[in-house]
Amino acid sequence: MSVWHTGGTTPLDRLKSRYDRDLRCGECGYVDEEGEWQARTTGDRVDYRHLCPSCGAVERRTLKLRR
Ligand SMILES: [Zn+2]
């Protein structure tokens, strides 16, 4: 999968950018303007995590990669 090495404008980066604009906490409604999703790649999935700085709740999203 060469998309991992093209740098900066991969589909995953675009997806992450979309998530970065969606940082409203599902628990308390706090919008973390300064925050970002932490992405971790595990095999054929990408796990995204965001820790709410207001209430400490962890939001998770999982993206399955298609090859
Ligand atoms: Zn919260």
XYZ file of N, CA and C and ligand atoms in Angstrom:
202
model
N 0.839 -1.211 0.000
C 0.000 0.000 0.000
C 0.868 1.253 0.000
N 1.075 1.820 -1.148
C 1.969 2.959 -1.250
C 1.372 4.224 -0.641
N 0.083 4.207 -0.348
C -0.535 5.430 0.190
C 0.106 5.856 1.505
N 0.723 4.911 2.209
C 1.312 5.249 3.507
C 2.538 6.145 3.359
N 3.139 6.172 2.159
C 4.440 6.812 2.039
C 4.426 8.040 1.128
N 3.258 8.461 0.703
C 3.211 9.604 -0.193
C 3.259 10.921 0.569
N 2.904 10.883 1.852
C 3.113 12.057 2.689
C 2.119 13.173 2.495
N 1.401 13.509 3.558
C 0.643 14.754 3.597
C -0.751 14.724 3.005
N -0.930 14.069 1.893
C -2.229 14.172 1.245
C -2.833 12.804 0.961
N -2.573 11.846 1.839
C -3.155 10.530 1.645
C -4.634 10.570 2.003
N -5.386 9.578 1.542
C -6.801 9.502 1.935
C -6.977 9.490 3.450
N -6.057 8.843 4.161
C -6.158 8.816 5.616
C -5.981 10.191 6.216
N -5.077 10.975 5.660
C -4.880 12.325 6.160
C -6.116 13.175 5.933
N -6.732 12.978 4.779
C -7.952 13.745 4.518
C -9.047 13.337 5.488
N -9.119 12.043 5.757
C -10.126 11.577 6.701
C -9.856 12.132 8.093
N -8.591 12.149 8.468
C -8.222 12.682 9.775
C -8.592 14.155 9.862
N -8.378 14.882 8.776
C -8.741 16.285 8.773
C -10.232 16.460 9.004
N -11.002 15.554 8.453
C -12.441 15.634 8.653
C -12.782 15.370 10.120
N -12.116 14.372 10.699
C -12.351 14.096 12.114
C -11.916 15.254 12.987
N -10.855 15.934 12.579
C -10.357 17.042 13.375
C -11.372 18.174 13.481
N -12.306 18.199 12.550
C -13.340 19.222 12.645
C -14.564 18.712 13.401
N -14.460 17.505 13.911
C -15.594 16.899 14.599
C -15.156 16.452 15.989
N -14.742 17.403 16.800
C -14.196 17.084 18.110
C -15.150 17.477 19.230
N -16.428 17.274 18.976
C -17.407 17.555 20.008
C -17.586 16.298 20.858
N -17.438 16.473 22.156
C -17.535 15.344 23.062
C -18.958 14.815 23.115
N -19.091 13.497 22.981
C -20.415 12.891 23.032
C -20.973 12.833 24.440
N -20.124 13.000 25.436
C -20.566 12.919 26.826
C -21.050 14.264 27.348
N -20.217 15.287 27.199
C -20.539 16.582 27.815
C -20.790 17.684 26.801
N -20.520 17.408 25.516
C -20.808 18.403 24.491
C -19.702 19.423 24.286
N -18.605 19.273 25.018
C -17.493 20.202 24.881
C -16.846 20.059 23.505
N -16.579 21.182 22.859
C -15.916 21.157 21.560
C -14.448 21.499 21.759
N -13.602 20.548 21.480
C -12.169 20.700 21.689
C -11.524 21.303 20.452
N -11.540 22.624 20.377
C -11.039 23.316 19.184
C -9.561 23.049 18.944
N -8.815 22.869 20.016
C -7.366 22.701 19.901
C -6.964 21.241 19.759
N -7.918 20.346 19.935
C -7.586 18.938 19.999
C -7.450 18.291 18.647
N -7.077 17.046 18.679
C -6.997 16.275 17.457
C -7.163 14.797 17.793
N -7.533 14.047 16.785
C -7.653 12.605 16.954
C -6.269 11.971 16.941
N -6.068 11.034 17.838
C -4.845 10.243 17.813
C -5.120 8.994 16.985
N -4.379 8.829 15.911
C -4.600 7.692 15.025
C -3.572 6.609 15.282
N -4.046 5.372 15.304
C -3.130 4.251 15.457
C -3.522 3.173 14.463
N -2.571 2.737 13.704
C -2.843 1.733 12.689
C -2.572 0.344 13.242
N -3.545 -0.516 13.128
C -3.377 -1.889 13.586
C -3.843 -2.822 12.480
N -2.903 -3.357 11.723
C -3.254 -4.273 10.649
C -4.096 -3.589 9.588
N -5.334 -4.055 9.423
C -6.179 -3.485 8.381
C -7.176 -2.483 8.949
N -6.898 -1.975 10.155
C -7.783 -0.981 10.747
C -6.982 0.226 11.203
N -7.688 1.358 11.304
C -7.119 2.525 11.956
C -8.029 2.877 13.118
N -7.453 2.948 14.300
C -8.212 3.327 15.485
C -7.939 4.791 15.802
N -9.004 5.557 15.937
C -8.875 6.951 16.313
C -9.376 7.134 17.731
N -8.654 7.931 18.497
C -9.049 8.226 19.865
C -8.986 9.714 20.127
N -9.931 10.187 20.890
C -9.863 11.575 21.335
C -10.281 11.637 22.791
N -9.419 12.240 23.601
C -9.697 12.390 25.019
C -10.274 13.778 25.269
N -11.459 13.816 25.822
C -12.100 15.100 26.114
C -11.369 15.781 27.270
N -10.879 17.006 27.054
C -10.157 17.706 28.115
C -11.089 18.237 29.195
N -12.368 18.231 28.921
C -13.332 18.765 29.875
C -13.796 17.707 30.874
N -14.220 16.544 30.374
C -14.774 15.524 31.266
C -13.960 14.243 31.278
N -12.984 14.117 30.375
C -12.123 12.947 30.379
C -12.671 11.753 29.618
N -13.814 11.912 28.984
C -14.374 10.810 28.200
C -13.520 10.559 26.961
N -13.455 9.309 26.554
C -12.680 8.949 25.378
C -13.625 8.592 24.242
N -13.491 9.317 23.136
C -14.252 9.005 21.936
C -13.402 8.095 21.060
N -14.030 7.091 20.486
C -13.289 6.177 19.617
C -13.994 6.040 18.280
N -13.190 5.995 17.251
C -13.703 5.674 15.930
C -12.771 4.629 15.335
N -13.335 3.680 14.645
C -12.513 2.683 13.980
C -12.810 2.695 12.495
N -11.758 2.777 11.730
C -11.893 2.757 10.277
C -11.276 1.483 9.740
N -12.067 0.752 8.970
C -11.524 -0.444 8.337
C -10.998 -0.089 6.968
N -9.762 -0.503 6.738
C -9.133 -0.209 5.454
C -9.498 -1.278 4.439
N -9.749 -0.820 3.225
C -10.000 -1.772 2.154
C -8.804 -1.796 1.243
N -8.417 -2.964 0.850
C -7.244 -3.089 -0.003
C -7.657 -3.450 -1.403
Zn -16.503 15.652 27.551
